[in-house]
Short mmCIF file of C-alpha atoms in Angstrom, two decimals:
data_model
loop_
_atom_site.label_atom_id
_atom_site.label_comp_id
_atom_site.label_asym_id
_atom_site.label_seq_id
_atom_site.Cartn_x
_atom_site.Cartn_y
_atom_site.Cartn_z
CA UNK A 1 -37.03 -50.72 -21.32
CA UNK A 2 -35.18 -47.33 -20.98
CA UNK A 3 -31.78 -48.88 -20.90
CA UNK A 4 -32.62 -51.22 -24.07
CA UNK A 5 -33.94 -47.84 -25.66
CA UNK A 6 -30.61 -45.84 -24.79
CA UNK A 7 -28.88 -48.64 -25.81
CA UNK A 8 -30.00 -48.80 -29.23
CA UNK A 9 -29.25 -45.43 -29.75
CA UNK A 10 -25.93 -45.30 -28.47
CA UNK A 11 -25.29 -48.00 -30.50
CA UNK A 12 -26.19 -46.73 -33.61
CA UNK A 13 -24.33 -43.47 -32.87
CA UNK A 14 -21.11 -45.13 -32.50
CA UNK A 15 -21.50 -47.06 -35.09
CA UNK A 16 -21.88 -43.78 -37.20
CA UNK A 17 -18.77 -42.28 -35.68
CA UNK A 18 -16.62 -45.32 -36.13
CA UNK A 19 -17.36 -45.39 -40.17
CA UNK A 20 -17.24 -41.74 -40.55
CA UNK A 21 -13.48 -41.45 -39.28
CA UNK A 22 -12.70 -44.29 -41.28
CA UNK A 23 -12.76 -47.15 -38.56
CA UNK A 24 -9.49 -45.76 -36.49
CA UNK A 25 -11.00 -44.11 -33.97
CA UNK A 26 -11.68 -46.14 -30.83
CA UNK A 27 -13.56 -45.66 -27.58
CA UNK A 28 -11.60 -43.13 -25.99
CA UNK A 29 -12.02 -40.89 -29.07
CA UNK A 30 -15.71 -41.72 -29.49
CA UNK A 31 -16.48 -40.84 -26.45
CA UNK A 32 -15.09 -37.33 -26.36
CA UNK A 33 -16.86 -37.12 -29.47
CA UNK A 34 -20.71 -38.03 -27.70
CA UNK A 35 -19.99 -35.63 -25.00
CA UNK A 36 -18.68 -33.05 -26.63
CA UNK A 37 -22.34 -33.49 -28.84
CA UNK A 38 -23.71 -33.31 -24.63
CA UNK A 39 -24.01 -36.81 -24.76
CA UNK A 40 -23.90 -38.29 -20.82
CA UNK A 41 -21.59 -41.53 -21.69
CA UNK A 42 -18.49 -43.03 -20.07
CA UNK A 43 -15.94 -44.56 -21.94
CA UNK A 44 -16.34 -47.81 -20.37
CA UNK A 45 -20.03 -47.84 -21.49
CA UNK A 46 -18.76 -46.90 -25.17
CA UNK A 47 -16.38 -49.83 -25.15
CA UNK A 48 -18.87 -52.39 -23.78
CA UNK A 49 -20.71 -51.52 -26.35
CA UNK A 50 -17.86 -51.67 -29.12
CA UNK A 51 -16.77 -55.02 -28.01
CA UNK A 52 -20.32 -56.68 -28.36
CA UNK A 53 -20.75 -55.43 -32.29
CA UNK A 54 -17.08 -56.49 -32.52
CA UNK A 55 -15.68 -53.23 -33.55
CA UNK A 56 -12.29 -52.64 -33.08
CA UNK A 57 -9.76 -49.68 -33.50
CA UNK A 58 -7.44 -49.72 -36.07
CA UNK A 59 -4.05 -49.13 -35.24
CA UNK A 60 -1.77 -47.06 -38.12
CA UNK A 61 1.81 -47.92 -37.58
CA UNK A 62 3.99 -45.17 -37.81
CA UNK A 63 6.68 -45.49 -40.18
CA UNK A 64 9.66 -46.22 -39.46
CA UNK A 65 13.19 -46.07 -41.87
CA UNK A 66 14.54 -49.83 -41.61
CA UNK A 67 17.60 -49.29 -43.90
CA UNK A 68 20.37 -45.91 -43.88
CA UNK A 69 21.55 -44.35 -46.91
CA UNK A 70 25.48 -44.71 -45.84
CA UNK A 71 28.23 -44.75 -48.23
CA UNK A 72 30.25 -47.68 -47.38
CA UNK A 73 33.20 -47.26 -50.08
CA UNK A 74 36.56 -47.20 -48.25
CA UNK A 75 38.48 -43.98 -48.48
#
């Protein structure tokens, strides 16, 4: 009953955290974030948990220059 209690909770706490920091943030983060609020909570827990409400980091890709600014006139 305990476990289904803390379970809950947890679960609604991440779920906080997640749409707060606009959905990017994924276990590893949320979990520094519970304990550093002195919440006991591994990150494996945190992820278990992610995975069965189907949330899901969201990686940004970091952008990249795909075409150089070169003067190709002969001279």
């Amino acid at each position: 009953m305990k476990k289904k209690i803390r379970k809950a909770k947890a679960t609604i706490r991440i779920k906080e955290i997640y749409n707060e920091l606009k959905q990017i943030y994924g276990a590893p983060k949320i979990t520094k974030i519970l304990q550093n609020e002195g919440e006991i909570i591994s990150e494996r827990y945190v992820s278990n948990i992610m995975r069965e409400n189907k949330i899901k980091a969201h990686y940004i890709k970091p952008y990249t220059i795909t075409t150089k600014d070169c003067d190709y006139t002969n001279k």
